[in-house]
Amino acid sequence: MSVSAVLVVEDEPLILLDVETALQEAGFEVVAANDAEQALAAFDSDPIKFKGLITDIRLGNGKSGWEIARHLRQSNPTIPVIYMSGDSAIHWGAEGVPDSVMITKPFFLPQIITALSTLMNAQPAIPPADNA
């Protein structure tokens, strides 16, 4: 069974590997990126492939996780977004996209899986009919 991919963006290699492995074990296809440029290139090459974003906020030089999420939401206004951060959670209300989730580091990997599953399950299966 092929599942649509989740884009995971994290500049710490061990955290990226842990999150990628946990998601794969939970049945998700994962596209991993260690910076914004790599993440946006992967997304822009096939936006329809992606059904979720999990991103760190501070990714070194280049765009932040906030900017990645806003970019993805321009193509897919309802794509589930989960932010991971050790120190940027206080900015989530101002910077985060609507209906996103903030998970502070250190976290337990099941928190990521649960948050992603919850956001994906909240997605409408088909666009609501216009009853006007």
PDB file of C-alpha atoms in Angstrom, residues 7-12 15-16 33-36 53-60 63-69 82-88 102-103 105 107:
ATOM      1  CA  LEU A   7       8.213  16.007   4.313  1.00  0.00           C
ATOM      2  CA  VAL A   8      10.529  16.089   7.342  1.00  0.00           C
ATOM      3  CA  VAL A   9      12.955  19.017   7.659  1.00  0.00           C
ATOM      4  CA  GLU A  10      15.585  18.972  10.423  1.00  0.00           C
ATOM      5  CA  ASP A  11      19.202  20.146  10.406  1.00  0.00           C
ATOM      6  CA  GLU A  12      20.314  17.839  13.235  1.00  0.00           C
ATOM      7  CA  ILE A  15      16.976  13.890  15.122  1.00  0.00           C
ATOM      8  CA  LEU A  16      16.172  13.704  11.402  1.00  0.00           C
ATOM      9  CA  ALA A  33      15.633  17.191   4.076  1.00  0.00           C
ATOM     10  CA  ASN A  34      18.296  18.824   6.217  1.00  0.00           C
ATOM     11  CA  ASP A  35      17.683  22.400   5.085  1.00  0.00           C
ATOM     12  CA  ALA A  36      14.976  24.618   3.626  1.00  0.00           C
ATOM     13  CA  LEU A  53       5.087  18.607   6.908  1.00  0.00           C
ATOM     14  CA  ILE A  54       7.173  18.134  10.028  1.00  0.00           C
ATOM     15  CA  THR A  55       9.801  20.840  10.371  1.00  0.00           C
ATOM     16  CA  ASP A  56      12.306  22.288  12.775  1.00  0.00           C
ATOM     17  CA  ILE A  57      12.140  26.082  13.024  1.00  0.00           C
ATOM     18  CA  ARG A  58      15.779  27.136  12.999  1.00  0.00           C
ATOM     19  CA  LEU A  59      17.555  25.433  10.108  1.00  0.00           C
ATOM     20  CA  GLY A  60      20.816  27.376   9.948  1.00  0.00           C
ATOM     21  CA  LYS A  63      14.716  29.952   5.221  1.00  0.00           C
ATOM     22  CA  SER A  64      13.171  28.942   8.538  1.00  0.00           C
ATOM     23  CA  GLY A  65      10.589  26.271   9.253  1.00  0.00           C
ATOM     24  CA  TRP A  66       8.009  29.053   9.507  1.00  0.00           C
ATOM     25  CA  GLU A  67       8.768  30.032   5.888  1.00  0.00           C
ATOM     26  CA  ILE A  68       8.711  26.421   4.649  1.00  0.00           C
ATOM     27  CA  ALA A  69       5.251  25.893   6.154  1.00  0.00           C
ATOM     28  CA  ILE A  82       3.935  20.097  12.759  1.00  0.00           C
ATOM     29  CA  TYR A  83       6.732  22.274  14.081  1.00  0.00           C
ATOM     30  CA  MET A  84       9.553  20.885  16.262  1.00  0.00           C
ATOM     31  CA  SER A  85      11.600  23.370  18.245  1.00  0.00           C
ATOM     32  CA  GLY A  86      13.765  23.697  21.304  1.00  0.00           C
ATOM     33  CA  ASP A  87      13.533  27.459  21.607  1.00  0.00           C
ATOM     34  CA  SER A  88      11.098  28.942  19.075  1.00  0.00           C
ATOM     35  CA  MET A 102       4.060  22.794  17.999  1.00  0.00           C
ATOM     36  CA  ILE A 103       6.077  20.040  19.668  1.00  0.00           C
ATOM     37  CA  LYS A 105      12.253  19.456  22.021  1.00  0.00           C
ATOM     38  CA  PHE A 107      10.089  15.131  22.590  1.00  0.00           C
TER      39      PHE A 107
END
